[in-house]
mmCIF file of C-alpha atoms (C1' of nucleotides) in Angstrom:
data_model
loop_
_atom_site.group_PDB
_atom_site.id
_atom_site.type_symbol
_atom_site.label_atom_id
_atom_site.label_comp_id
_atom_site.label_asym_id
_atom_site.label_seq_id
_atom_site.Cartn_x
_atom_site.Cartn_y
_atom_site.Cartn_z
ATOM 1 C CA UNK A 1394 -7.114 -4.512 11.097
ATOM 2 C CA UNK A 1395 -6.973 -8.362 10.993
ATOM 3 C CA UNK A 1396 -10.240 -10.380 11.501
ATOM 4 C CA UNK A 1397 -10.643 -12.591 14.452
ATOM 5 C CA UNK A 1398 -10.200 -15.046 11.711
ATOM 6 C CA UNK A 1399 -9.919 -18.848 12.052
ATOM 7 C CA UNK A 1400 -6.442 -20.329 12.405
ATOM 8 C CA UNK A 1401 -6.475 -21.408 8.832
ATOM 9 C CA UNK A 1402 -3.213 -22.891 7.656
ATOM 10 C CA UNK A 1403 -3.160 -22.198 4.021
ATOM 11 C CA UNK A 1404 -5.370 -23.811 1.486
ATOM 12 C CA UNK A 1405 -3.584 -27.067 0.965
ATOM 13 C CA UNK A 1406 -3.156 -29.320 3.886
ATOM 14 C CA UNK A 1407 0.430 -29.797 4.971
ATOM 15 C CA UNK A 1408 2.598 -30.793 7.856
ATOM 16 C CA UNK A 1409 2.654 -27.373 9.487
ATOM 17 C CA UNK A 1410 4.809 -28.403 12.431
ATOM 18 C CA UNK A 1411 7.473 -29.349 10.034
ATOM 19 C CA UNK A 1412 6.903 -26.274 7.929
ATOM 20 C CA UNK A 1413 7.535 -24.285 11.060
ATOM 21 C CA UNK A 1414 10.759 -25.875 12.262
ATOM 22 C CA UNK A 1415 12.175 -25.910 8.836
ATOM 23 C CA UNK A 1416 11.512 -22.276 8.206
ATOM 24 C CA UNK A 1417 13.070 -21.374 11.537
ATOM 25 C CA UNK A 1418 16.131 -23.549 10.674
ATOM 26 C CA UNK A 1419 16.454 -21.843 7.357
ATOM 27 C CA UNK A 1420 16.292 -18.484 8.850
ATOM 28 C CA UNK A 1421 18.875 -19.431 11.363
ATOM 29 C CA UNK A 1422 21.225 -20.718 8.660
ATOM 30 C CA UNK A 1423 20.724 -17.800 6.353
ATOM 31 C CA UNK A 1424 21.367 -15.381 9.131
ATOM 32 C CA UNK A 1425 24.626 -17.113 10.093
ATOM 33 C CA UNK A 1426 25.712 -17.272 6.500
ATOM 34 C CA UNK A 1427 25.550 -13.572 6.379
ATOM 35 C CA UNK A 1428 27.262 -13.026 9.617
ATOM 36 C CA UNK A 1429 24.095 -11.763 11.161
ATOM 37 C CA UNK A 1430 21.928 -13.041 13.972
ATOM 38 C CA UNK A 1431 18.415 -14.310 14.328
ATOM 39 C CA UNK A 1432 17.847 -12.471 17.610
ATOM 40 C CA UNK A 1433 14.892 -13.074 19.907
ATOM 41 C CA UNK A 1434 12.853 -10.280 18.410
ATOM 42 C CA UNK A 1435 13.412 -11.434 14.849
ATOM 43 C CA UNK A 1436 12.860 -15.071 15.797
ATOM 44 C CA UNK A 1437 9.614 -14.185 17.621
ATOM 45 C CA UNK A 1438 8.321 -12.234 14.610
ATOM 46 C CA UNK A 1439 8.999 -15.181 12.456
ATOM 47 C CA UNK A 1440 7.254 -17.468 14.850
ATOM 48 C CA UNK A 1441 4.170 -15.243 14.958
ATOM 49 C CA UNK A 1442 3.920 -15.230 11.261
ATOM 50 C CA UNK A 1443 4.419 -19.063 11.298
ATOM 51 C CA UNK A 1444 1.358 -19.591 13.371
ATOM 52 C CA UNK A 1445 -0.732 -19.518 10.262
ATOM 53 C CA UNK A 1446 -0.348 -18.834 6.553
ATOM 54 C CA UNK A 1447 -2.136 -15.557 7.005
ATOM 55 C CA UNK A 1448 -1.179 -11.979 6.327
ATOM 56 C CA UNK A 1449 -0.446 -9.975 9.433
ATOM 57 C CA UNK A 1450 -0.071 -6.198 9.572
ATOM 58 C CA UNK A 1451 3.017 -4.738 11.111
ATOM 59 C CA UNK A 1452 1.057 -3.308 14.016
ATOM 60 C CA UNK A 1453 -0.604 -6.666 14.679
ATOM 61 C CA UNK A 1454 2.799 -8.130 15.034
ATOM 62 C CA UNK A 1455 3.985 -5.254 17.070
ATOM 63 C CA UNK A 1456 1.139 -5.784 19.574
ATOM 64 C CA UNK A 1457 2.100 -9.384 19.856
ATOM 65 C CA UNK A 1458 5.670 -8.405 20.493
ATOM 66 C CA UNK A 1459 4.569 -5.951 23.117
ATOM 67 C CA UNK A 1460 2.650 -8.670 24.889
ATOM 68 C CA UNK A 1461 5.834 -10.655 25.064
ATOM 69 C CA UNK A 1462 7.740 -7.677 26.428
ATOM 70 C CA UNK A 1463 9.857 -7.464 23.271
ATOM 71 C CA UNK A 1464 9.339 -3.961 22.164
ATOM 72 C CA UNK A 1465 6.490 -1.616 21.572
ATOM 73 C CA UNK A 1466 7.575 0.974 18.995
ATOM 74 C CA UNK A 1467 6.867 0.655 15.313
ATOM 75 C CA UNK A 1468 10.584 0.563 14.280
ATOM 76 C CA UNK A 1469 11.030 -2.590 16.254
ATOM 77 C CA UNK A 1470 8.504 -4.534 14.214
ATOM 78 C CA UNK A 1471 9.545 -2.938 10.877
ATOM 79 C CA UNK A 1472 13.202 -3.686 11.493
ATOM 80 C CA UNK A 1473 12.561 -7.283 12.206
ATOM 81 C CA UNK A 1474 10.288 -7.700 9.275
ATOM 82 C CA UNK A 1475 12.769 -6.057 6.857
ATOM 83 C CA UNK A 1476 15.464 -8.265 8.153
ATOM 84 C CA UNK A 1477 13.355 -11.349 7.439
ATOM 85 C CA UNK A 1478 12.425 -10.041 4.061
ATOM 86 C CA UNK A 1479 16.057 -9.526 3.173
ATOM 87 C CA UNK A 1480 16.554 -13.065 4.205
ATOM 88 C CA UNK A 1481 13.797 -14.113 1.886
ATOM 89 C CA UNK A 1482 11.711 -15.934 4.510
ATOM 90 C CA UNK A 1483 8.960 -13.250 4.634
ATOM 91 C CA UNK A 1484 7.106 -11.524 1.861
ATOM 92 C CA UNK A 1485 5.176 -8.332 1.909
ATOM 93 C CA UNK A 1486 1.649 -8.406 0.430
ATOM 94 C CA UNK A 1487 1.227 -5.100 -1.141
ATOM 95 C CA UNK A 1488 -2.524 -5.187 -1.410
ATOM 96 C CA UNK A 1489 -2.974 -5.613 2.288
ATOM 97 C CA UNK A 1490 -0.005 -3.728 3.686
ATOM 98 C CA UNK A 1491 0.813 -6.998 5.506
ATOM 99 C CA UNK A 1492 3.333 -9.709 5.735
ATOM 100 C CA UNK A 1493 3.433 -13.524 5.340
ATOM 101 C CA UNK A 1494 5.996 -16.338 5.717
ATOM 102 C CA UNK A 1495 7.478 -17.619 2.492
ATOM 103 C CA UNK A 1496 6.351 -21.191 1.828
ATOM 104 C CA UNK A 1497 9.581 -21.960 -0.063
ATOM 105 C CA UNK A 1498 12.429 -19.956 0.950
ATOM 106 C CA UNK A 1499 15.777 -21.032 -0.628
ATOM 107 C CA UNK A 1500 14.463 -21.317 -4.183
ATOM 108 C CA UNK A 1501 14.887 -18.097 -6.178
ATOM 109 C CA UNK A 1502 11.376 -17.392 -7.208
ATOM 110 C CA UNK A 1503 8.882 -14.798 -8.421
ATOM 111 C CA UNK A 1504 6.327 -14.948 -5.733
ATOM 112 C CA UNK A 1505 2.673 -15.134 -6.716
ATOM 113 C CA UNK A 1506 0.013 -14.893 -3.974
ATOM 114 C CA UNK A 1507 -3.547 -16.045 -3.770
ATOM 115 C CA UNK A 1508 -5.072 -13.783 -1.158
ATOM 116 C CA UNK A 1509 -8.463 -14.485 0.375
ATOM 117 C CA UNK A 1510 -10.209 -11.165 0.785
ATOM 118 C CA UNK A 1511 -12.435 -12.629 3.577
ATOM 119 C CA UNK A 1512 -10.018 -14.354 6.013
ATOM 120 C CA UNK A 1513 -6.671 -12.936 4.771
ATOM 121 C CA UNK A 1514 -5.149 -16.362 4.376
ATOM 122 C CA UNK A 1515 -2.485 -16.413 1.737
ATOM 123 C CA UNK A 1516 -1.224 -19.220 -0.424
ATOM 124 C CA UNK A 1517 1.952 -18.789 -2.356
ATOM 125 C CA UNK A 1518 2.749 -20.261 -5.759
ATOM 126 C CA UNK A 1519 5.807 -19.672 -7.745
ATOM 127 C CA UNK A 1520 4.838 -17.862 -10.912
ATOM 128 C CA UNK A 1521 6.436 -19.931 -13.610
ATOM 129 C CA UNK A 1522 7.170 -17.515 -16.436
ATOM 130 C CA UNK A 1523 5.685 -14.254 -15.355
ATOM 131 C CA UNK A 1524 3.275 -14.636 -18.200
ATOM 132 C CA UNK A 1525 5.483 -13.187 -20.811
ATOM 133 C CA UNK A 1526 6.134 -9.998 -18.971
ATOM 134 C CA UNK A 1527 9.846 -10.611 -19.355
ATOM 135 C CA UNK A 1528 9.497 -10.267 -23.137
ATOM 136 C CA UNK A 1529 7.551 -7.137 -22.825
ATOM 137 C CA UNK A 1530 10.093 -5.685 -20.505
ATOM 138 C CA UNK A 1531 13.053 -6.652 -22.557
ATOM 139 C CA UNK A 1532 11.368 -5.029 -25.604
ATOM 140 C CA UNK A 1533 10.814 -1.872 -23.698
ATOM 141 C CA UNK A 1534 14.402 -1.812 -22.436
ATOM 142 C CA UNK A 1535 13.261 -2.094 -18.907
ATOM 143 C CA UNK A 1536 15.436 -3.948 -16.385
ATOM 144 C CA UNK A 1537 13.332 -5.916 -13.957
ATOM 145 C CA UNK A 1538 14.849 -6.422 -10.477
ATOM 146 C CA UNK A 1539 11.885 -7.804 -8.556
ATOM 147 C CA UNK A 1540 8.302 -8.675 -9.323
ATOM 148 C CA UNK A 1541 5.245 -9.982 -7.662
ATOM 149 C CA UNK A 1542 1.843 -11.245 -8.714
ATOM 150 C CA UNK A 1543 -1.055 -10.701 -6.350
ATOM 151 C CA UNK A 1544 -4.375 -12.296 -6.985
ATOM 152 C CA UNK A 1545 -7.379 -11.601 -4.763
ATOM 153 C CA UNK A 1546 -10.475 -13.734 -4.386
ATOM 154 C CA UNK A 1547 -12.037 -16.355 -2.157
ATOM 155 C CA UNK A 1548 -10.301 -19.360 -0.658
ATOM 156 C CA UNK A 1549 -11.858 -22.774 -0.636
ATOM 157 C CA UNK A 1550 -13.077 -22.343 2.997
ATOM 158 C CA UNK A 1551 -14.627 -19.014 2.385
ATOM 159 C CA UNK A 1552 -16.661 -19.878 -0.741
ATOM 160 C CA UNK A 1553 -19.611 -21.486 1.064
ATOM 161 C CA UNK B 335 6.882 11.409 -1.888
ATOM 162 C CA UNK B 336 7.479 11.833 -5.629
ATOM 163 C CA UNK B 337 10.878 12.984 -7.022
ATOM 164 C CA UNK B 338 11.252 16.185 -8.945
ATOM 165 C CA UNK B 339 11.546 13.695 -11.720
ATOM 166 C CA UNK B 340 11.769 14.422 -15.409
ATOM 167 C CA UNK B 341 8.489 14.547 -17.320
ATOM 168 C CA UNK B 342 9.127 11.124 -18.778
ATOM 169 C CA UNK B 343 6.202 9.862 -20.762
ATOM 170 C CA UNK B 344 6.426 6.192 -20.501
ATOM 171 C CA UNK B 345 9.117 4.036 -21.865
ATOM 172 C CA UNK B 346 7.919 3.698 -25.428
ATOM 173 C CA UNK B 347 7.539 6.843 -27.410
ATOM 174 C CA UNK B 348 3.975 7.499 -28.296
ATOM 175 C CA UNK B 349 1.688 10.266 -29.385
ATOM 176 C CA UNK B 350 0.944 11.570 -25.924
ATOM 177 C CA UNK B 351 -1.292 14.382 -26.933
ATOM 178 C CA UNK B 352 -3.584 11.877 -28.546
ATOM 179 C CA UNK B 353 -3.195 9.522 -25.605
ATOM 180 C CA UNK B 354 -4.379 12.351 -23.457
ATOM 181 C CA UNK B 355 -7.368 13.391 -25.417
ATOM 182 C CA UNK B 356 -8.472 9.880 -26.016
ATOM 183 C CA UNK B 357 -8.349 8.962 -22.425
ATOM 184 C CA UNK B 358 -10.360 11.995 -21.439
ATOM 185 C CA UNK B 359 -12.913 11.167 -24.158
ATOM 186 C CA UNK B 360 -13.168 7.568 -22.898
ATOM 187 C CA UNK B 361 -13.674 8.700 -19.378
ATOM 188 C CA UNK B 362 -16.318 11.058 -20.490
ATOM 189 C CA UNK B 363 -18.160 8.437 -22.325
ATOM 190 C CA UNK B 364 -17.914 5.825 -19.662
ATOM 191 C CA UNK B 365 -19.235 8.313 -17.102
ATOM 192 C CA UNK B 366 -22.229 9.172 -19.208
ATOM 193 C CA UNK B 367 -22.894 5.490 -19.964
ATOM 194 C CA UNK B 368 -23.243 4.950 -16.238
ATOM 195 C CA UNK B 369 -25.417 7.984 -15.690
ATOM 196 C CA UNK B 370 -22.593 9.748 -13.828
ATOM 197 C CA UNK B 371 -20.585 12.763 -14.502
ATOM 198 C CA UNK B 372 -16.918 13.596 -15.158
ATOM 199 C CA UNK B 373 -17.019 16.668 -12.963
ATOM 200 C CA UNK B 374 -14.262 19.350 -12.850
ATOM 201 C CA UNK B 375 -12.520 17.703 -9.995
ATOM 202 C CA UNK B 376 -12.558 14.279 -11.492
ATOM 203 C CA UNK B 377 -11.474 15.546 -14.836
ATOM 204 C CA UNK B 378 -8.668 17.535 -13.284
ATOM 205 C CA UNK B 379 -7.353 14.499 -11.406
ATOM 206 C CA UNK B 380 -7.324 12.540 -14.606
ATOM 207 C CA UNK B 381 -5.533 15.429 -16.388
ATOM 208 C CA UNK B 382 -2.977 15.570 -13.655
ATOM 209 C CA UNK B 383 -2.250 11.871 -14.008
ATOM 210 C CA UNK B 384 -2.183 12.216 -17.797
ATOM 211 C CA UNK B 385 0.677 14.677 -17.681
ATOM 212 C CA UNK B 386 3.022 11.748 -17.581
ATOM 213 C CA UNK B 387 2.897 8.012 -17.265
ATOM 214 C CA UNK B 388 4.154 8.260 -13.669
ATOM 215 C CA UNK B 389 2.744 7.112 -10.472
ATOM 216 C CA UNK B 390 1.482 9.894 -8.203
ATOM 217 C CA UNK B 391 0.449 9.646 -4.602
ATOM 218 C CA UNK B 392 -2.997 10.749 -3.516
ATOM 219 C CA UNK B 393 -1.456 13.585 -1.571
ATOM 220 C CA UNK B 394 0.574 14.749 -4.542
ATOM 221 C CA UNK B 395 -2.628 14.996 -6.459
ATOM 222 C CA UNK B 396 -4.375 16.608 -3.637
ATOM 223 C CA UNK B 397 -1.761 19.404 -3.487
ATOM 224 C CA UNK B 398 -2.241 20.010 -7.180
ATOM 225 C CA UNK B 399 -5.963 20.182 -6.720
ATOM 226 C CA UNK B 400 -5.588 22.589 -3.921
ATOM 227 C CA UNK B 401 -3.359 24.856 -6.090
ATOM 228 C CA UNK B 402 -6.214 24.924 -8.555
ATOM 229 C CA UNK B 403 -8.656 25.775 -5.866
ATOM 230 C CA UNK B 404 -10.530 22.493 -6.266
ATOM 231 C CA UNK B 405 -10.400 21.063 -2.724
ATOM 232 C CA UNK B 406 -7.859 20.479 -0.106
ATOM 233 C CA UNK B 407 -9.037 17.576 2.036
ATOM 234 C CA UNK B 408 -7.919 13.981 1.462
ATOM 235 C CA UNK B 409 -11.461 12.657 0.660
ATOM 236 C CA UNK B 410 -11.684 14.952 -2.290
ATOM 237 C CA UNK B 411 -8.782 13.272 -3.890
ATOM 238 C CA UNK B 412 -9.663 9.799 -2.886
ATOM 239 C CA UNK B 413 -13.159 10.084 -4.030
ATOM 240 C CA UNK B 414 -12.086 11.233 -7.504
ATOM 241 C CA UNK B 415 -9.465 8.576 -7.742
ATOM 242 C CA UNK B 416 -11.858 5.860 -6.707
ATOM 243 C CA UNK B 417 -14.389 7.068 -9.279
ATOM 244 C CA UNK B 418 -11.691 6.922 -11.989
ATOM 245 C CA UNK B 419 -10.676 3.501 -10.802
ATOM 246 C CA UNK B 420 -14.188 2.160 -11.064
ATOM 247 C CA UNK B 421 -14.321 3.566 -14.516
ATOM 248 C CA UNK B 422 -11.164 1.642 -15.296
ATOM 249 C CA UNK B 423 -9.074 4.602 -16.569
ATOM 250 C CA UNK B 424 -6.862 4.671 -13.451
ATOM 251 C CA UNK B 425 -5.027 1.883 -11.700
ATOM 252 C CA UNK B 426 -3.510 1.763 -8.279
ATOM 253 C CA UNK B 427 0.103 0.681 -7.866
ATOM 254 C CA UNK B 428 0.178 -1.258 -4.667
ATOM 255 C CA UNK B 429 3.964 -1.149 -4.292
ATOM 256 C CA UNK B 430 3.943 2.604 -4.300
ATOM 257 C CA UNK B 431 0.624 3.529 -2.753
ATOM 258 C CA UNK B 432 0.185 5.539 -5.931
ATOM 259 C CA UNK B 433 -1.929 5.883 -9.019
ATOM 260 C CA UNK B 434 -1.414 5.890 -12.757
ATOM 261 C CA UNK B 435 -3.544 6.321 -15.855
ATOM 262 C CA UNK B 436 -4.462 3.112 -17.585
ATOM 263 C CA UNK B 437 -2.747 2.899 -20.990
ATOM 264 C CA UNK B 438 -5.549 0.927 -22.551
ATOM 265 C CA UNK B 439 -8.838 1.377 -20.832
ATOM 266 C CA UNK B 440 -11.756 -0.446 -22.528
ATOM 267 C CA UNK B 441 -10.037 -3.827 -22.898
ATOM 268 C CA UNK B 442 -10.687 -6.116 -20.094
ATOM 269 C CA UNK B 443 -7.197 -6.918 -18.831
ATOM 270 C CA UNK B 444 -4.995 -8.265 -16.078
ATOM 271 C CA UNK B 445 -2.781 -5.299 -15.578
ATOM 272 C CA UNK B 446 0.986 -5.776 -15.364
ATOM 273 C CA UNK B 447 3.205 -2.888 -14.431
ATOM 274 C CA UNK B 448 6.806 -2.071 -15.023
ATOM 275 C CA UNK B 449 7.691 0.446 -12.288
ATOM 276 C CA UNK B 450 10.917 2.422 -12.354
ATOM 277 C CA UNK B 451 12.151 2.697 -8.931
ATOM 278 C CA UNK B 452 14.037 5.853 -9.572
ATOM 279 C CA UNK B 453 11.673 8.075 -11.570
ATOM 280 C CA UNK B 454 8.358 6.366 -10.711
ATOM 281 C CA UNK B 455 7.373 6.156 -14.377
ATOM 282 C CA UNK B 456 5.132 3.256 -15.158
ATOM 283 C CA UNK B 457 4.592 1.197 -18.273
ATOM 284 C CA UNK B 458 1.563 -1.047 -18.439
ATOM 285 C CA UNK B 459 1.535 -4.379 -20.249
ATOM 286 C CA UNK B 460 -1.432 -6.687 -20.354
ATOM 287 C CA UNK B 461 -0.292 -9.887 -18.730
ATOM 288 C CA UNK B 462 -1.249 -12.551 -21.245
ATOM 289 C CA UNK B 463 -1.981 -15.662 -19.162
ATOM 290 C CA UNK B 464 -0.994 -14.799 -15.645
ATOM 291 C CA UNK B 465 1.796 -17.234 -15.967
ATOM 292 C CA UNK B 466 -0.095 -20.379 -15.194
ATOM 293 C CA UNK B 467 -1.337 -18.962 -11.877
ATOM 294 C CA UNK B 468 -4.776 -19.767 -12.926
ATOM 295 C CA UNK B 469 -3.983 -23.390 -13.016
ATOM 296 C CA UNK B 470 -2.480 -23.310 -9.508
ATOM 297 C CA UNK B 471 -5.413 -21.383 -8.246
ATOM 298 C CA UNK B 472 -7.944 -23.943 -9.755
ATOM 299 C CA UNK B 473 -6.048 -26.743 -8.203
ATOM 300 C CA UNK B 474 -6.141 -25.096 -4.855
ATOM 301 C CA UNK B 475 -9.826 -24.442 -5.161
ATOM 302 C CA UNK B 476 -9.265 -20.712 -5.010
ATOM 303 C CA UNK B 477 -11.575 -18.392 -6.938
ATOM 304 C CA UNK B 478 -9.609 -15.476 -8.315
ATOM 305 C CA UNK B 479 -11.474 -12.191 -8.643
ATOM 306 C CA UNK B 480 -8.767 -9.680 -9.475
ATOM 307 C CA UNK B 481 -5.039 -9.850 -9.970
ATOM 308 C CA UNK B 482 -2.186 -7.595 -10.712
ATOM 309 C CA UNK B 483 1.464 -8.050 -11.548
ATOM 310 C CA UNK B 484 3.897 -5.439 -10.461
ATOM 311 C CA UNK B 485 7.598 -5.465 -11.542
ATOM 312 C CA UNK B 486 10.156 -2.991 -10.216
ATOM 313 C CA UNK B 487 13.350 -2.112 -11.795
ATOM 314 C CA UNK B 488 15.028 0.594 -13.831
ATOM 315 C CA UNK B 489 13.489 2.126 -16.935
ATOM 316 C CA UNK B 490 15.598 2.751 -20.059
ATOM 317 C CA UNK B 491 16.191 6.413 -19.227
ATOM 318 C CA UNK B 492 17.381 5.659 -15.719
ATOM 319 C CA UNK B 493 19.860 2.900 -16.542
ATOM 320 C CA UNK B 494 22.699 5.210 -17.494
ATOM 321 C "C1'" DC C 431 -45.238 23.236 -6.532
ATOM 322 C "C1'" DG C 432 -43.512 20.208 -2.930
ATOM 323 C "C1'" DC C 433 -41.285 16.122 -1.926
ATOM 324 C "C1'" DA C 434 -38.201 12.299 -2.172
ATOM 325 C "C1'" DC C 435 -34.095 10.796 -3.918
ATOM 326 C "C1'" DT C 436 -29.368 10.380 -5.686
ATOM 327 C "C1'" DC C 437 -25.164 12.424 -6.871
ATOM 328 C "C1'" DA C 438 -21.349 15.082 -5.718
ATOM 329 C "C1'" DC C 439 -18.826 17.910 -2.685
ATOM 330 C "C1'" DG C 440 -17.216 20.231 1.966
ATOM 331 C "C1'" DT C 441 -15.366 19.458 6.330
ATOM 332 C "C1'" DT C 442 -13.757 17.589 10.759
ATOM 333 C "C1'" DA C 443 -11.655 14.057 12.931
ATOM 334 C "C1'" DT C 444 -9.479 9.790 13.379
ATOM 335 C "C1'" DT C 445 -7.080 5.646 12.218
ATOM 336 C "C1'" DG C 446 -3.516 3.055 10.172
ATOM 337 C "C1'" DT C 447 1.115 2.494 7.965
ATOM 338 C "C1'" DA C 448 5.938 3.604 7.826
ATOM 339 C "C1'" DT C 449 10.212 5.923 8.445
ATOM 340 C "C1'" DA C 450 13.785 9.580 10.041
ATOM 341 C "C1'" DA C 451 16.864 10.509 13.310
ATOM 342 C "C1'" DC C 452 19.464 9.971 17.218
ATOM 343 C "C1'" DA C 453 21.047 7.683 21.551
ATOM 344 C "C1'" DA C 454 22.501 3.609 23.984
ATOM 345 C "C1'" DT C 455 24.319 -1.016 24.116
ATOM 346 C "C1'" DT C 456 26.530 -5.189 22.892
ATOM 347 C "C1'" DG C 457 29.875 -8.032 20.854
ATOM 348 C "C1'" DT C 458 34.136 -8.963 18.164
ATOM 349 C "C1'" DG C 459 38.712 -8.424 16.419
ATOM 350 C "C1'" DC C 460 42.945 -6.260 16.698
ATOM 351 C "C1'" DG D 772 41.597 -0.730 25.551
ATOM 352 C "C1'" DC D 773 39.814 0.683 21.297
ATOM 353 C "C1'" DA D 774 37.513 0.885 16.912
ATOM 354 C "C1'" DC D 775 33.803 -0.834 14.498
ATOM 355 C "C1'" DA D 776 29.432 -3.078 13.037
ATOM 356 C "C1'" DA D 777 25.171 -4.810 14.542
ATOM 357 C "C1'" DT D 778 21.292 -4.433 17.231
ATOM 358 C "C1'" DT D 779 17.994 -2.319 20.003
ATOM 359 C "C1'" DG D 780 15.566 1.788 22.388
ATOM 360 C "C1'" DT D 781 13.061 5.990 21.874
ATOM 361 C "C1'" DT D 782 10.926 10.178 20.223
ATOM 362 C "C1'" DA D 783 8.767 12.396 16.784
ATOM 363 C "C1'" DT D 784 6.866 12.781 12.500
ATOM 364 C "C1'" DA D 785 5.352 11.921 7.808
ATOM 365 C "C1'" DC D 786 2.401 9.661 4.653
ATOM 366 C "C1'" DA D 787 -2.006 6.977 3.381
ATOM 367 C "C1'" DA D 788 -6.787 6.205 3.891
ATOM 368 C "C1'" DT D 789 -11.370 6.310 5.694
ATOM 369 C "C1'" DA D 790 -15.434 7.345 8.888
ATOM 370 C "C1'" DA D 791 -19.025 10.148 9.587
ATOM 371 C "C1'" DC D 792 -21.694 13.960 9.034
ATOM 372 C "C1'" DG D 793 -23.558 18.056 6.688
ATOM 373 C "C1'" DT D 794 -24.808 20.834 2.310
ATOM 374 C "C1'" DG D 795 -26.520 21.857 -2.038
ATOM 375 C "C1'" DA D 796 -27.715 20.802 -6.938
ATOM 376 C "C1'" DG D 797 -30.423 18.192 -10.109
ATOM 377 C "C1'" DT D 798 -34.158 14.975 -11.406
ATOM 378 C "C1'" DG D 799 -38.560 12.559 -11.421
ATOM 379 C "C1'" DC D 800 -43.061 12.626 -10.109
ATOM 380 C "C1'" DG D 801 -47.615 13.013 -7.783
#
DNA sequence: CGCACTCACGTTATTGTATAACAATTGTGC
DNA sequence: GCACAATTGTTATACAATAACGTGAGTGCG
C-alpha cells in the first residue's frame, strides 16, 4: 500500500514537534468539549498520523496498532479514524483512500490538498473561495454541506 | 450500493436526448481519432451512465452489463470505464467510488462536482480558477498535474 | 500466404477498503 | 443498584480494484 517512503514532513519546513503537541492538545480539548474521550487507541492513531504529513491507509494504521497491542480488526482503526474526523483533526484523502492530520484544526475551512503521487506526502491549504463553485451551486439550487479539493502532482522533493 | 433512486437527470433541466446522442457521437469520434474503437461493451457502459446524471459504482454497471450478456467479471467493467475516462467522457467521483458522464467533454477543464448525498445525482461545473490553489501550490514548489473539486450536499429535488 | 503485432475480451484468483451486526465492558448519574 | 451512553472486541461480509494469464480478431507487410 504505502511506499517505504522517506519521513518527509510536508513541503514547507515547520516546527513539527510543536505541530505534534499542539494537535494532540487540540484533540484532547475538542474531545472533552464534546463529553467524549481521547482514548489510548484514538490518541495512538493520531500520533501515528502525526509522525509525518503523509497519507496513511486505514490498514497501515491498523497494522501499527496491532504492533502496539491495541487492536487488530478493521473496525478498530475505522472507528478511531472516524472519531478523529468528526473532531476535525483528521481528513480523508479520497483519491488515495487514506488519511492525514489536519494542519490547521480549529479554523472552519474548505480543505484543499496537494498530494504527491510519488511519496504520498500531503500539504493542506485552505481553499479560499472554492473558485466560484458556491455561485454555481446556489444557481443550481444545490445546498453544499462539505467540499474538498484534491490536487495530485509532484512535491518539491520528488521533482528531481 | 446505489439507491433505487428516481431517474433524476441532473439539477438543471436540459435536453437529455440530445445530451445523450452528442456524448455518444463525441466518444465515437474521439475513439476513431486515436485509432481505437468504441466497442459494444464500451458503448453500452457509456449508455448506462447516460441514462441519468448519477454516479454509478463499477459493480452496478457490471450487473447491468451481465444482464445484457456483455460480461460478468470486474475487469470487463473497469476496462471499459478506464477507456472512457481516458477519452475524457467519464469522470470518477472519488467520494463515492463511482463514475459519471462528463457533461462537457472536449473542453479541457478542472472538474468540479456537486454530489447529492441522497440520490447520488451529480452536476458538473468547471472550476474556474481552482480558488487560488495554484498560487499556494506554486509557492510550495508543488507541480499540480490533475485536480478535482467535490462538494457534497443536497440537490434541489432532495431538499424537501 | 505466413508472421508479427496490437487491440480487445474472457477468466481465475487475489488484494485492498469498509461496514454491518452483535456481544462485552466500563463509567457516570440518579 | 440500576439505567444509560460510550467504548471496545469480534465475526463475518460486502464492496472496490487489479494482477496475471490466455484467446481470438484485425492489420500491415515481407
